[in-house]
XYZ file of C-alpha atoms in Angstrom:
442
model
C 7.069 12.418 -0.812
C 10.726 13.371 -0.767
C 11.943 16.503 0.979
C 12.191 19.383 -1.519
C 15.671 20.383 -0.379
C 16.823 16.760 -0.637
C 15.648 16.703 -4.270
C 17.565 19.905 -5.030
C 20.748 18.819 -3.221
C 20.691 15.323 -4.780
C 19.191 16.104 -8.162
C 21.319 13.708 -10.235
C 20.687 10.807 -7.864
C 16.946 11.547 -7.792
C 16.785 11.628 -11.612
C 18.714 8.368 -11.896
C 16.376 6.779 -9.357
C 13.391 7.778 -11.524
C 15.054 6.089 -14.504
C 15.863 2.974 -12.454
C 12.236 2.712 -11.359
C 11.030 2.997 -14.954
C 8.788 5.913 -13.966
C 7.990 9.322 -15.441
C 8.573 12.358 -13.233
C 10.218 15.760 -13.631
C 12.719 16.482 -10.859
C 13.973 19.625 -12.628
C 10.555 21.303 -12.414
C 10.453 20.497 -8.695
C 13.769 22.295 -8.165
C 12.611 25.219 -10.326
C 9.335 25.570 -8.397
C 11.151 25.110 -5.078
C 13.481 28.023 -5.920
C 10.518 30.124 -7.060
C 8.716 29.387 -3.800
C 11.789 30.437 -1.822
C 11.984 33.737 -3.740
C 8.252 34.375 -3.416
C 8.353 33.620 0.307
C 11.182 36.121 0.788
C 9.271 38.756 -1.188
C 6.116 38.148 0.824
C 8.002 38.399 4.093
C 9.493 41.713 2.962
C 6.028 43.077 2.177
C 4.721 41.855 5.543
C 7.637 43.594 7.260
C 6.774 46.837 5.461
C 3.127 46.432 6.519
C 4.201 46.010 10.148
C 6.419 49.086 9.939
C 3.564 51.038 8.367
C 1.202 49.949 11.142
C 3.768 50.986 13.773
C 4.107 54.406 12.169
C 0.325 54.833 12.208
C 0.365 54.548 15.992
C 2.513 57.655 16.282
C 1.271 61.218 16.539
C 1.032 62.345 12.907
C -0.196 65.328 11.003
C -3.204 64.635 8.735
C -1.167 64.695 5.524
C 1.396 62.181 6.821
C -1.336 59.953 8.254
C -3.123 59.928 4.895
C 0.146 58.954 3.201
C 0.515 55.973 5.555
C -3.130 54.984 5.008
C -2.625 54.939 1.231
C 0.612 53.012 1.620
C -1.175 50.506 3.894
C -3.868 49.925 1.256
C -1.240 49.385 -1.424
C 0.671 46.957 0.785
C -2.537 45.059 1.565
C -3.222 44.557 -2.153
C 0.397 43.601 -2.830
C 0.405 41.085 0.022
C -2.865 39.527 -1.159
C -1.462 39.136 -4.685
C 1.843 37.750 -3.366
C 0.001 35.229 -1.173
C -2.090 34.142 -4.152
C 0.951 33.602 -6.378
C 2.804 31.806 -3.571
C -0.176 29.535 -2.902
C -0.456 28.640 -6.595
C 3.269 27.928 -6.766
C 3.129 25.733 -3.661
C 0.270 23.717 -5.184
C 2.254 23.188 -8.393
C 5.350 22.264 -6.369
C 3.507 19.702 -4.267
C 1.820 18.176 -7.316
C 5.159 17.841 -9.143
C 6.927 16.457 -6.065
C 4.214 13.825 -5.540
C 5.166 12.301 -8.896
C 8.712 11.575 -7.720
C 9.196 8.115 -6.178
C 10.993 7.337 -2.959
C 14.705 6.658 -3.206
C 15.552 2.971 -3.467
C 17.759 1.050 -1.037
C 21.363 0.860 -2.342
C 21.146 -2.962 -2.476
C 17.865 -3.048 -4.425
C 18.430 -4.857 -7.747
C 18.107 -2.612 -10.802
C 15.470 -3.861 -13.239
C 12.205 -3.052 -14.990
C 10.171 -6.270 -14.628
C 9.308 -8.678 -11.802
C 11.355 -11.311 -13.662
C 14.405 -9.286 -12.625
C 13.651 -9.632 -8.896
C 16.479 -11.309 -6.977
C 15.803 -14.594 -5.184
C 17.398 -14.487 -1.723
C 15.911 -17.509 0.029
C 14.028 -20.776 -0.570
C 11.919 -22.601 2.013
C 10.441 -26.053 1.424
C 10.623 -28.402 -1.548
C 7.824 -28.357 -4.135
C 5.807 -31.548 -4.072
C 6.277 -34.125 -6.831
C 2.803 -35.393 -7.650
C 2.220 -39.021 -8.674
C -0.848 -37.828 -10.571
C -1.693 -34.834 -12.741
C -2.558 -32.050 -10.273
C -5.593 -29.872 -10.840
C -5.818 -26.103 -10.610
C -7.686 -24.530 -7.717
C -10.369 -23.498 -10.224
C -10.969 -27.135 -11.190
C -10.890 -28.254 -7.566
C -13.252 -25.467 -6.541
C -15.812 -26.462 -9.148
C -15.572 -30.215 -8.601
C -15.796 -30.007 -4.807
C -18.504 -27.300 -4.852
C -16.241 -24.805 -3.084
C -16.110 -21.769 -5.384
C -18.627 -20.423 -7.878
C -17.112 -18.021 -10.390
C -19.871 -18.323 -12.992
C -22.725 -17.115 -10.815
C -20.548 -14.392 -9.281
C -19.916 -13.098 -12.784
C -23.666 -13.125 -13.386
C -24.338 -11.181 -10.187
C -21.312 -8.915 -9.801
C -19.190 -9.156 -12.948
C -15.930 -10.868 -13.830
C -13.231 -11.435 -11.197
C -15.748 -11.882 -8.371
C -16.553 -15.207 -6.724
C -18.706 -17.007 -4.181
C -16.970 -19.136 -1.556
C -19.088 -22.135 -0.532
C -19.119 -24.932 2.000
C -15.677 -25.728 3.492
C -13.884 -22.766 1.904
C -16.012 -20.436 4.028
C -14.465 -22.024 7.122
C -11.034 -22.191 5.467
C -11.085 -18.445 4.854
C -11.999 -17.716 8.477
C -9.355 -20.202 9.642
C -6.639 -18.407 7.655
C -7.688 -15.078 9.153
C -7.695 -16.404 12.719
C -4.381 -18.207 12.175
C -2.701 -14.998 10.973
C -4.270 -12.782 13.652
C -3.123 -15.120 16.424
C 0.447 -15.077 15.141
C 0.390 -11.275 15.038
C -1.090 -11.117 18.538
C 1.815 -13.282 19.712
C 4.201 -10.719 18.197
C 2.543 -7.849 20.068
C 0.428 -6.281 17.312
C -2.637 -4.222 18.147
C -5.460 -5.681 16.060
C -8.077 -3.720 14.100
C -10.992 -4.298 11.795
C -10.708 -1.213 9.620
C -13.227 0.772 7.543
C -13.698 -0.265 3.921
C -13.856 3.381 2.818
C -11.203 6.106 3.021
C -10.954 9.733 1.969
C -9.125 10.483 -1.258
C -6.487 12.578 0.535
C -5.553 9.539 2.645
C -5.167 7.368 -0.464
C -2.965 10.042 -2.035
C -0.900 10.173 1.133
C -0.295 6.433 1.098
C 0.593 6.562 -2.596
C -2.568 5.408 -4.381
C -4.034 7.332 -7.296
C -7.751 7.617 -6.478
C -8.864 8.878 -9.895
C -8.142 8.350 -13.578
C -7.787 5.434 -15.973
C -4.635 4.172 -14.270
C -6.212 4.070 -10.823
C -6.485 0.651 -9.219
C -9.166 1.689 -6.718
C -12.922 2.180 -6.883
C -13.845 5.844 -6.341
C -17.244 6.616 -4.804
C -18.788 9.305 -6.963
C -19.436 12.730 -5.402
C -18.262 11.540 -1.982
C -14.521 12.255 -2.162
C -13.915 8.738 -0.881
C -12.832 5.341 -2.241
C -13.167 1.677 -1.382
C -9.869 0.632 0.169
C -7.483 -1.617 -1.759
C -5.704 -2.644 1.450
C -5.798 -1.884 5.190
C -2.436 -0.189 4.642
C -4.543 2.813 3.600
C -6.720 2.938 6.711
C -3.937 2.022 9.146
C -1.612 4.557 7.534
C -4.259 7.254 7.805
C -5.006 6.389 11.440
C -2.400 8.834 12.808
C -2.445 11.350 9.927
C -1.878 14.910 11.099
C -0.695 13.747 14.537
C 2.510 14.088 16.553
C 3.370 10.847 18.341
C 5.222 10.363 21.596
C 8.719 9.093 20.850
C 8.498 6.679 23.776
C 5.427 5.030 22.201
C 7.329 3.984 19.069
C 7.377 1.577 17.388
C 3.637 0.993 16.999
C 2.741 -2.428 15.557
C -0.755 -2.507 14.065
C -2.610 -5.250 12.178
C -5.812 -4.683 10.226
C -8.410 -7.038 8.810
C -10.315 -5.568 5.888
C -12.094 -6.298 2.673
C -9.928 -5.139 -0.237
C -11.308 -3.820 -3.531
C -9.154 -3.470 -6.644
C -10.119 -2.643 -10.206
C -7.191 -4.660 -11.616
C -7.585 -2.691 -14.831
C -5.731 -4.379 -17.675
C -4.814 -7.414 -15.558
C -4.980 -10.548 -17.673
C -3.058 -13.691 -18.525
C -3.338 -17.364 -17.744
C -1.994 -16.953 -14.200
C -4.520 -14.232 -13.314
C -7.428 -16.670 -13.417
C -9.418 -17.821 -10.417
C -8.523 -16.458 -6.998
C -5.116 -15.055 -7.924
C -6.314 -11.689 -9.224
C -9.807 -10.620 -8.188
C -11.753 -7.444 -7.528
C -12.573 -8.244 -3.877
C -10.779 -10.281 -1.208
C -10.031 -10.323 2.510
C -6.595 -9.563 3.887
C -4.815 -9.177 7.206
C -2.276 -6.376 6.895
C 0.643 -5.380 9.123
C 1.527 -1.707 9.564
C 4.253 -0.070 11.653
C 5.062 3.485 12.745
C 8.635 3.744 14.013
C 11.732 5.893 14.452
C 13.969 6.280 11.371
C 16.787 4.275 12.965
C 14.407 1.356 13.619
C 12.903 0.828 10.178
C 15.516 -1.440 8.550
C 15.443 -3.885 11.465
C 11.640 -3.828 11.649
C 11.432 -4.477 7.917
C 13.359 -7.697 8.487
C 10.993 -8.586 11.318
C 7.923 -8.173 9.104
C 9.471 -10.436 6.492
C 10.268 -13.048 9.140
C 6.646 -12.993 10.333
C 5.442 -13.567 6.767
C 7.899 -16.464 6.474
C 6.636 -17.866 9.789
C 3.041 -17.807 8.538
C 3.769 -19.683 5.311
C 6.250 -22.062 6.916
C 3.490 -22.993 9.370
C 1.124 -23.638 6.475
C 3.671 -26.035 4.987
C 3.664 -24.359 1.575
C 6.994 -24.140 -0.315
C 8.013 -20.553 -1.084
C 10.905 -18.336 -1.934
C 11.744 -14.744 -0.979
C 12.720 -12.146 -3.557
C 14.318 -8.724 -3.237
C 12.064 -6.643 -5.477
C 13.786 -4.796 -8.322
C 13.503 -1.027 -8.787
C 10.923 -1.214 -11.594
C 8.600 -3.397 -9.507
C 8.880 -1.482 -6.214
C 6.000 0.982 -6.341
C 6.597 4.682 -5.725
C 6.435 4.769 -1.874
C 8.739 1.802 -1.175
C 12.406 2.192 -0.281
C 12.811 -1.588 -0.270
C 10.338 -4.436 -0.720
C 10.479 -8.159 -0.069
C 8.008 -10.482 -1.774
C 7.147 -14.033 -0.730
C 6.129 -16.166 -3.676
C 4.443 -19.488 -2.919
C 4.659 -22.600 -5.069
C 1.610 -23.030 -7.302
C 1.334 -26.258 -9.360
C -1.174 -24.652 -11.751
C 1.566 -22.307 -12.969
C 3.094 -25.135 -14.975
C 4.680 -24.116 -18.254
C 6.936 -25.782 -20.783
C 9.916 -24.226 -19.054
C 8.638 -25.180 -15.571
C 6.417 -28.263 -16.055
C 5.752 -28.910 -12.336
C 4.572 -25.373 -11.530
C 6.106 -22.077 -10.502
C 6.065 -19.438 -7.788
C 3.396 -16.731 -7.476
C 3.338 -13.716 -5.141
C 1.343 -14.148 -1.934
C 2.780 -11.446 0.348
C 4.983 -8.369 0.238
C 6.489 -6.098 2.857
C 7.758 -2.571 2.205
C 9.825 -0.060 4.108
C 8.491 3.309 2.941
C 10.808 5.354 5.224
C 9.320 8.855 5.705
C 7.802 9.025 2.190
C 4.199 8.421 3.313
C 4.663 10.246 6.624
C 5.511 13.490 4.804
C 2.337 13.222 2.728
C 0.166 12.349 5.739
C 2.021 14.649 8.147
C 2.802 12.042 10.816
C 5.600 13.103 13.170
C 7.131 12.287 16.538
C 8.403 14.706 19.187
C 12.148 14.221 19.649
C 14.257 14.979 22.724
C 15.792 17.991 20.972
C 12.356 19.612 20.984
C 11.813 19.205 17.250
C 8.993 17.341 15.508
C 10.345 14.853 12.965
C 8.734 12.488 10.479
C 8.251 8.872 11.484
C 9.068 5.941 9.222
C 6.152 3.788 8.048
C 6.207 0.138 6.973
C 3.607 -2.306 5.735
C 3.382 -6.021 5.056
C 0.844 -8.685 4.144
C 0.183 -11.186 6.904
C -2.321 -13.136 4.810
C -4.097 -12.347 1.545
C -6.778 -14.978 1.900
C -7.538 -15.730 -1.741
C -3.954 -16.398 -2.762
C -3.196 -18.366 0.397
C -6.295 -20.500 -0.212
C -5.222 -21.039 -3.822
C -1.812 -22.308 -2.681
C -3.349 -24.617 -0.048
C -5.859 -26.155 -2.446
C -3.256 -26.863 -5.107
C -0.439 -28.071 -2.836
C -2.624 -30.168 -0.524
C -4.766 -31.905 -3.152
C -4.953 -35.704 -3.194
C -5.268 -38.220 -5.992
C -8.862 -39.060 -5.017
C -9.852 -35.426 -5.637
C -9.931 -34.398 -1.962
C -7.918 -31.613 -0.304
C -6.137 -32.049 3.026
C -6.106 -29.136 5.468
C -2.782 -27.883 6.886
C -2.428 -29.094 10.465
C -2.225 -25.550 11.909
C -5.645 -24.713 10.441
C -7.540 -27.824 11.583
C -8.442 -26.398 15.042
C -9.966 -23.332 13.349
C -11.693 -25.253 10.512
C -13.070 -28.139 12.555
C -12.163 -30.642 9.809
C -8.950 -32.003 8.307
C -10.039 -32.794 4.766
C -12.370 -31.544 2.048
C -13.863 -34.415 0.085
C -16.248 -34.899 -2.831
C -19.939 -34.328 -2.038
C -22.165 -37.125 -3.242
C -25.313 -35.841 -1.570
C -25.410 -32.325 -3.034
C -27.565 -31.722 -6.114
C -27.812 -28.604 -8.224
C -31.106 -26.956 -7.144
C -31.635 -25.357 -10.554
C -34.377 -26.930 -12.682
C -34.046 -24.468 -15.548
C -31.782 -21.480 -16.158
C -32.976 -18.665 -18.374
C -29.988 -16.580 -19.428
C -30.767 -13.071 -20.591
């Protein structure tokens, strides 16, 4: 959430930023309610001052008539103060609700655009492989090698769920351990976080916990939701706290299950593991001083690049345009890995698909969650908060399966993962038979 005074003092810039982000929010009503709150606060303070003066007068030696006058005046002031507090409270609620709709300001260098196709490529790493055979999608490979079962997951849980089987179970754990060990090397404190968070924490991070547009699963009558990312639980970890300045920056990493409704998500590239309702992810999260956040944002991106360079998967880095940023982000970098199954007429060998992102959210989330640090000048100030994907297992697995497939139908394992997997190749299984004699579909 932006500072109310900042919105008022920079109204034109805030309104243009809303337009650039292709969002709907009313900055004018925020300024109007902010001014009303200021007026109401002044009026309330004046009434409280009168009440204090009245109470002081009551302590003096008074004749009965004068004392009764002060008693009546005290009752009137009490009613007026109660009404003023009520109106002020209602105005503050309206102000906060309106201000929460306004996105963070964007970095001056962020490209202006509405769609992810307008993101700016800033770096390429690796050369996409030229196959001497027609490559298969990870969905085809998963079915043929008995690695992933989408059909039975749909039967049991619904669409966009899946069972991992056989070697992919070890591959998933290998990816998690690989990422966690890299983060440990970089000094991160590691967590396994809860899969449930309170709605107020989701709102603080910037997720909408309710309504048709919500991307999270709300737990009815509990005031909680299944988390869509460990960013939520790591960001809420220090909510309502004042941190020691000397302790900053704090580098946290969290392993969690992630649950997303993905309402309305469709298209040929959303199939398989790319867009699902449940997946595992290792997330990076940082609390830092305002002057540290730009440099740390670069560091998080470099760690993401290190992870995918180690996996040997070609990728590029994009500077995310304003319309694709998300409300809390000041600036966001995405890493998009090469995926052969994304072949189109325009790009017959494949194309890039997002596998990680890292965002500098400045003090936007900290204001909502009330996370501050105690400065040397004696004042408590808002920290800056950043997040980044170390590994989203499903998408990383997708990229490995498609880029490391062989003509004989097998899949090689990236060298860095072999010690964690215990094998270097996934091959066809000649000795596995379907145990089903007869299937009765209802």
